[in-house]
Short mmCIF file of C-alpha atoms in Angstrom, two decimals:
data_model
loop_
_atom_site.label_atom_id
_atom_site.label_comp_id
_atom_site.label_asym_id
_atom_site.label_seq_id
_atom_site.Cartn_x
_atom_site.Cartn_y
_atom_site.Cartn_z
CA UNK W 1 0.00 0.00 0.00
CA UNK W 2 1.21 3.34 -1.04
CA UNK W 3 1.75 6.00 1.08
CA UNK W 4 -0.99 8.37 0.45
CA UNK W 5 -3.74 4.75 0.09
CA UNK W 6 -2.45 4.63 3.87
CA UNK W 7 -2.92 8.64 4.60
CA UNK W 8 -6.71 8.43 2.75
CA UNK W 9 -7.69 5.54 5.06
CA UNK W 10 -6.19 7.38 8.13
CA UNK W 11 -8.03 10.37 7.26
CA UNK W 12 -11.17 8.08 6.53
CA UNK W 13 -11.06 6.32 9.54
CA UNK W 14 -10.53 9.65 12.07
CA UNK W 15 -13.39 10.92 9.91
CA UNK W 16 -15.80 8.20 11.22
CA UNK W 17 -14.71 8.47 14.91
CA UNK W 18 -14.96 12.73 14.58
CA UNK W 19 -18.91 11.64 13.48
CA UNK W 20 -19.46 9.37 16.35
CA UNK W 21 -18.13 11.60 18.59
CA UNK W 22 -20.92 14.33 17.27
CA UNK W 23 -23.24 11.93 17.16
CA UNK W 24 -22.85 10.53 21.44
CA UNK W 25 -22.29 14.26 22.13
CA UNK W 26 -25.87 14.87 21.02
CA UNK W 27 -27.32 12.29 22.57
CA UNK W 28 -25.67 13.02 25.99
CA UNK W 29 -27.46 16.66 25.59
CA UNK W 30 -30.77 15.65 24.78
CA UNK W 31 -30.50 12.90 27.83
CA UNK W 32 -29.17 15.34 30.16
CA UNK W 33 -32.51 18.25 29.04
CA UNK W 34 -34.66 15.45 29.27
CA UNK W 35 -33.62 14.45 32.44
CA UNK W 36 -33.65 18.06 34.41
CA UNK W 37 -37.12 17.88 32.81
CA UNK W 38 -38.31 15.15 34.59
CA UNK W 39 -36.42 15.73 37.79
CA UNK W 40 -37.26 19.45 38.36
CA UNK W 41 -41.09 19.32 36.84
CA UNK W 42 -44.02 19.19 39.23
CA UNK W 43 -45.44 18.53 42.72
CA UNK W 44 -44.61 15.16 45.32
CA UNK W 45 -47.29 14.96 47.73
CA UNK W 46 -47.27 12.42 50.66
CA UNK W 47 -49.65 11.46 52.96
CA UNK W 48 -49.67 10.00 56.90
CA UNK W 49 -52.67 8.67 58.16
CA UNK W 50 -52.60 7.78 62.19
CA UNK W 51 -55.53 6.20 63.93
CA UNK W 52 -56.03 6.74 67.75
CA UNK W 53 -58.01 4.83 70.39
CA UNK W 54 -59.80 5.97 73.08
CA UNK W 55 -57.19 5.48 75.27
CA UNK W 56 -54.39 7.22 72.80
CA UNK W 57 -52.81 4.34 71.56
CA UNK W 58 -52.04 4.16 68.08
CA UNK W 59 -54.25 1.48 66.46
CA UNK W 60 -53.25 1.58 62.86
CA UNK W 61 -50.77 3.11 60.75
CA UNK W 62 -50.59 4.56 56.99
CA UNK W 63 -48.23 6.55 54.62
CA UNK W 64 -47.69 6.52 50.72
CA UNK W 65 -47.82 8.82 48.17
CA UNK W 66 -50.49 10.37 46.24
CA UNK W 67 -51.52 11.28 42.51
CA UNK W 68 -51.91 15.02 41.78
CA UNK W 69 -54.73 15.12 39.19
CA UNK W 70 -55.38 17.07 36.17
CA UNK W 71 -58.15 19.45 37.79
CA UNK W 72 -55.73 19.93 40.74
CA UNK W 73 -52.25 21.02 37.94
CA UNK W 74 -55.47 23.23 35.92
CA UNK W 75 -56.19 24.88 38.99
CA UNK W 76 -53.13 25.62 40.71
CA UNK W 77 -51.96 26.95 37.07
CA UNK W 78 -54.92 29.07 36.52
CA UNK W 79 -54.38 30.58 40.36
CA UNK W 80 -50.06 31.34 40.20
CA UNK W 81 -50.08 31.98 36.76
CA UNK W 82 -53.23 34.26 35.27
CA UNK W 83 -53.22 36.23 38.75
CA UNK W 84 -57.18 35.69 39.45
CA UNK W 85 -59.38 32.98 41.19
CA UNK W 86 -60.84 32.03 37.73
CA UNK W 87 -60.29 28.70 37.79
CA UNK W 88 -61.13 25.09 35.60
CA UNK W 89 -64.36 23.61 37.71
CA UNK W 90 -64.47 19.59 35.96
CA UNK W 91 -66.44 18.32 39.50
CA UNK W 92 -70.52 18.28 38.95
CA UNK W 93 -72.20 19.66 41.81
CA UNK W 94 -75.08 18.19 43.40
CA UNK W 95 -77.22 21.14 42.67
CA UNK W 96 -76.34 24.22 40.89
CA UNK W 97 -73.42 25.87 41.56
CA UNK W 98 -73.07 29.15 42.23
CA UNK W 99 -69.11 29.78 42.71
CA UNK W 100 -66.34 29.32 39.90
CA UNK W 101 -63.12 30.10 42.32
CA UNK W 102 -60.28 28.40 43.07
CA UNK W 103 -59.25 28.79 46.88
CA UNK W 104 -56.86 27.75 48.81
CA UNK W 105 -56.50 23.73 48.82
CA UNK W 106 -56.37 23.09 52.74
CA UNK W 107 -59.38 20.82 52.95
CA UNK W 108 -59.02 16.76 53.55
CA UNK W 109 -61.83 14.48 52.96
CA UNK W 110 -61.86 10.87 53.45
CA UNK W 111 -64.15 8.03 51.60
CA UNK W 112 -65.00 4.58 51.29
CA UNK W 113 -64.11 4.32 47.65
CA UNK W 114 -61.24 1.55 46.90
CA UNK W 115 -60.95 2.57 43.54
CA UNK W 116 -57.44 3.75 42.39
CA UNK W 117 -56.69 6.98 41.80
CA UNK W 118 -56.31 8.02 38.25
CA UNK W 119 -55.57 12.04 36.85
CA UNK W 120 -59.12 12.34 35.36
CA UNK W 121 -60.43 12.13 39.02
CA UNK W 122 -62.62 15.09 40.11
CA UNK W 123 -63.61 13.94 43.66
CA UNK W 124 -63.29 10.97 46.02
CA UNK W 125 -65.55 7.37 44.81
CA UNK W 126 -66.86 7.18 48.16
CA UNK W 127 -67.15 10.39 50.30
CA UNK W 128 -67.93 9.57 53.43
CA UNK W 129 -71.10 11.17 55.59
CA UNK W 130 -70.82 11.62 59.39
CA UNK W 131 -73.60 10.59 61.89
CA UNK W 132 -75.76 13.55 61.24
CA UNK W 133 -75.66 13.07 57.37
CA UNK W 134 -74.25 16.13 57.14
CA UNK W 135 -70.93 15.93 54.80
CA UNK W 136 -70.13 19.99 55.26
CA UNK W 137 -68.97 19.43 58.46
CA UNK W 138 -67.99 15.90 57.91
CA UNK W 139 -66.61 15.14 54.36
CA UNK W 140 -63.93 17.70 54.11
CA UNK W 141 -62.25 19.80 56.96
CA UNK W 142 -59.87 22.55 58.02
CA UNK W 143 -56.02 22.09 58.17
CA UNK W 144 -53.66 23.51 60.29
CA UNK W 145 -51.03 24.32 57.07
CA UNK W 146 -47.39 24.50 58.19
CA UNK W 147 -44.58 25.85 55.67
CA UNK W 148 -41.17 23.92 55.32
CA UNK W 149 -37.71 25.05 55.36
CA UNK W 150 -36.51 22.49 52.95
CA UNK W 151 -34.31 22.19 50.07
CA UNK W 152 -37.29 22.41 47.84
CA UNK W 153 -40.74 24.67 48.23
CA UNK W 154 -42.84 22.17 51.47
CA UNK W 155 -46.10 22.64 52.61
CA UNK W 156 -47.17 20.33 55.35
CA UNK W 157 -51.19 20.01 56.27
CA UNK W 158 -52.64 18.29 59.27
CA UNK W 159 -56.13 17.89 60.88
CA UNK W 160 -58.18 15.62 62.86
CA UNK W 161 -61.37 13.67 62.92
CA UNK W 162 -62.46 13.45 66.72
CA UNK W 163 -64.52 11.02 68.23
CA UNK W 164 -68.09 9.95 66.61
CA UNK W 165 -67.07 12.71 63.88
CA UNK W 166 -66.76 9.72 60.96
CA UNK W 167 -69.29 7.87 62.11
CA UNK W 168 -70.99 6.68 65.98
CA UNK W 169 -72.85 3.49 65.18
CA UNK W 170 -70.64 0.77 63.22
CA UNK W 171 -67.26 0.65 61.74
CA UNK W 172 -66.52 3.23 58.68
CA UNK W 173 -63.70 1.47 56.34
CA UNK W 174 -61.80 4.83 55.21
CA UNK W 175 -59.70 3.56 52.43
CA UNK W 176 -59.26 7.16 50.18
CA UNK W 177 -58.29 10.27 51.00
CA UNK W 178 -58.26 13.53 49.10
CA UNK W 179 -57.13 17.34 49.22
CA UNK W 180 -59.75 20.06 48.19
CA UNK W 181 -59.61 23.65 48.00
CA UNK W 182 -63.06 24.59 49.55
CA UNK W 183 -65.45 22.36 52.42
CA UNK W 184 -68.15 20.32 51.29
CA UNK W 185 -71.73 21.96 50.20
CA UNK W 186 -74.10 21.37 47.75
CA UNK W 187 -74.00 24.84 45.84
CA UNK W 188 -70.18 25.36 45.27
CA UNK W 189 -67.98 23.10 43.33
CA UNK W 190 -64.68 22.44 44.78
CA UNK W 191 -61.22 21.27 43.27
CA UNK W 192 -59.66 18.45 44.00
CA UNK W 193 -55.46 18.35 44.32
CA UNK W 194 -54.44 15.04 44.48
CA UNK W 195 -55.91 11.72 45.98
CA UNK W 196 -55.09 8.11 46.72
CA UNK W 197 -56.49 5.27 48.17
CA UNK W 198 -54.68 2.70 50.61
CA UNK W 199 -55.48 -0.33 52.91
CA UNK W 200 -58.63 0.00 54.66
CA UNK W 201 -58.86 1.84 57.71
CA UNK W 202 -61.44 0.66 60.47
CA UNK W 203 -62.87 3.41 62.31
CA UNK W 204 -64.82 2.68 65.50
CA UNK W 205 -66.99 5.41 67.00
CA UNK W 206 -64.78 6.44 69.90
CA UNK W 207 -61.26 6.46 67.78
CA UNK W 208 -59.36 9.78 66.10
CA UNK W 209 -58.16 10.09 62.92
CA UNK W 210 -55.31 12.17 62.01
CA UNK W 211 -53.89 13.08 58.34
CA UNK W 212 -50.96 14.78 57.71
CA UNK W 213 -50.50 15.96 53.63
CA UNK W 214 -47.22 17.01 52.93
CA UNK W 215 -46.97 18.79 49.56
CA UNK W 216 -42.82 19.56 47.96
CA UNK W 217 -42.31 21.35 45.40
CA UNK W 218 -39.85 20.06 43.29
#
């Protein structure tokens, strides 16, 4: 072989690793974007749920994470981003509604509903009534809402169902929970955050049930 043949294929060959290079350079760039995407795009939520006896024992025990829904990413868009309380309302109320703002989501609710959670989920599959029947001062209650000092943006919400508040005859299974930004009623719509079901909880008349929502924004 000549001595140019063997300069053409050197230059060939460093040609082909020069457009391999290229090519894994671009692919480590579009892996890396995708990856801060994913990593720095959205809200974690996780929820405790701690059931007391009458005596103050703990009887059972629950944590896991929940699904932020699509109403719940629509709303808390339409509130940071447009600057008004105009918000998207997919829940059907009971009887015609006569509110169309999104509040502040500091409201838990519990149900009887095992079915999973999915993002097209307006409201809980199995909102619970308390003994009265009456779900506005049952179905969804008042947090205390702490802020976090954490690497990333943490809101932390707590509250309790007392005594004979779920129920004061038989057992209520509570096996969903779910985050709303306004109490139950039957002439406002509400939005719903996130949800998520877990193991069933049996709830005697005389025990308390606590649920802390922690909310990071990552």
């Amino acid at each position: 072989m000549t001595s140019i043949s063997k300069n053409v294929a050197l230059l060939m060959g460093l040609a082909a690793i020069a457009s391999i290079s290229t090519a894994y350079a671009l692919m480590q760039d579009v892996q890396s974007t995708k990856g801060v995407q994913s990593e720095h795009g959205g809200f974690l939520g996780h929820v405790t749920l701690v059931l007391y006896g009458p005596d103050g024992q703990i009887k059972t025990y629950r944590q896991t994470d929940n699904l932020v829904v699509t109403n719940g990413d629509n709303a808390t868009a339409n509130k940071m981003f447009f600057g008004t309380n105009a918000g998207r309302k997919l829940s059907v109320c009971a009887q015609p509604c006569t509110a169309a703002n999104v509040n502040v989501f500091q409201y838990i609710a519990v149900g009887t509903g095992p079915t999973a959670p999915t993002a097209n989920d307006v409201g809980l599959s199995g909102a619970t009534n308390n003994n009265a029947g009456n779900r506005a001062s049952n179905g969804r209650i008042a947090t205390t809402i702490v802020n976090g000092t954490t690497q990333h943006g943490t809101v932390q919400l707590s509250t309790t169902w007392p005594a004979n508040r779920l129920t004061n005859t038989t057992t209520a299974s509570i096996q969903e929970a779910g985050l709303f930004d306004q109490p139950f009623n039957f002439t406002t719509q509400a939005n719903m955050f996130s949800r998520q079901t877990f193991s069933a909880i049996g709830v005697n008349p005389a025990d308390t049930l606590q649920i802390t929502w922690t909310i990071t924004i990552t």
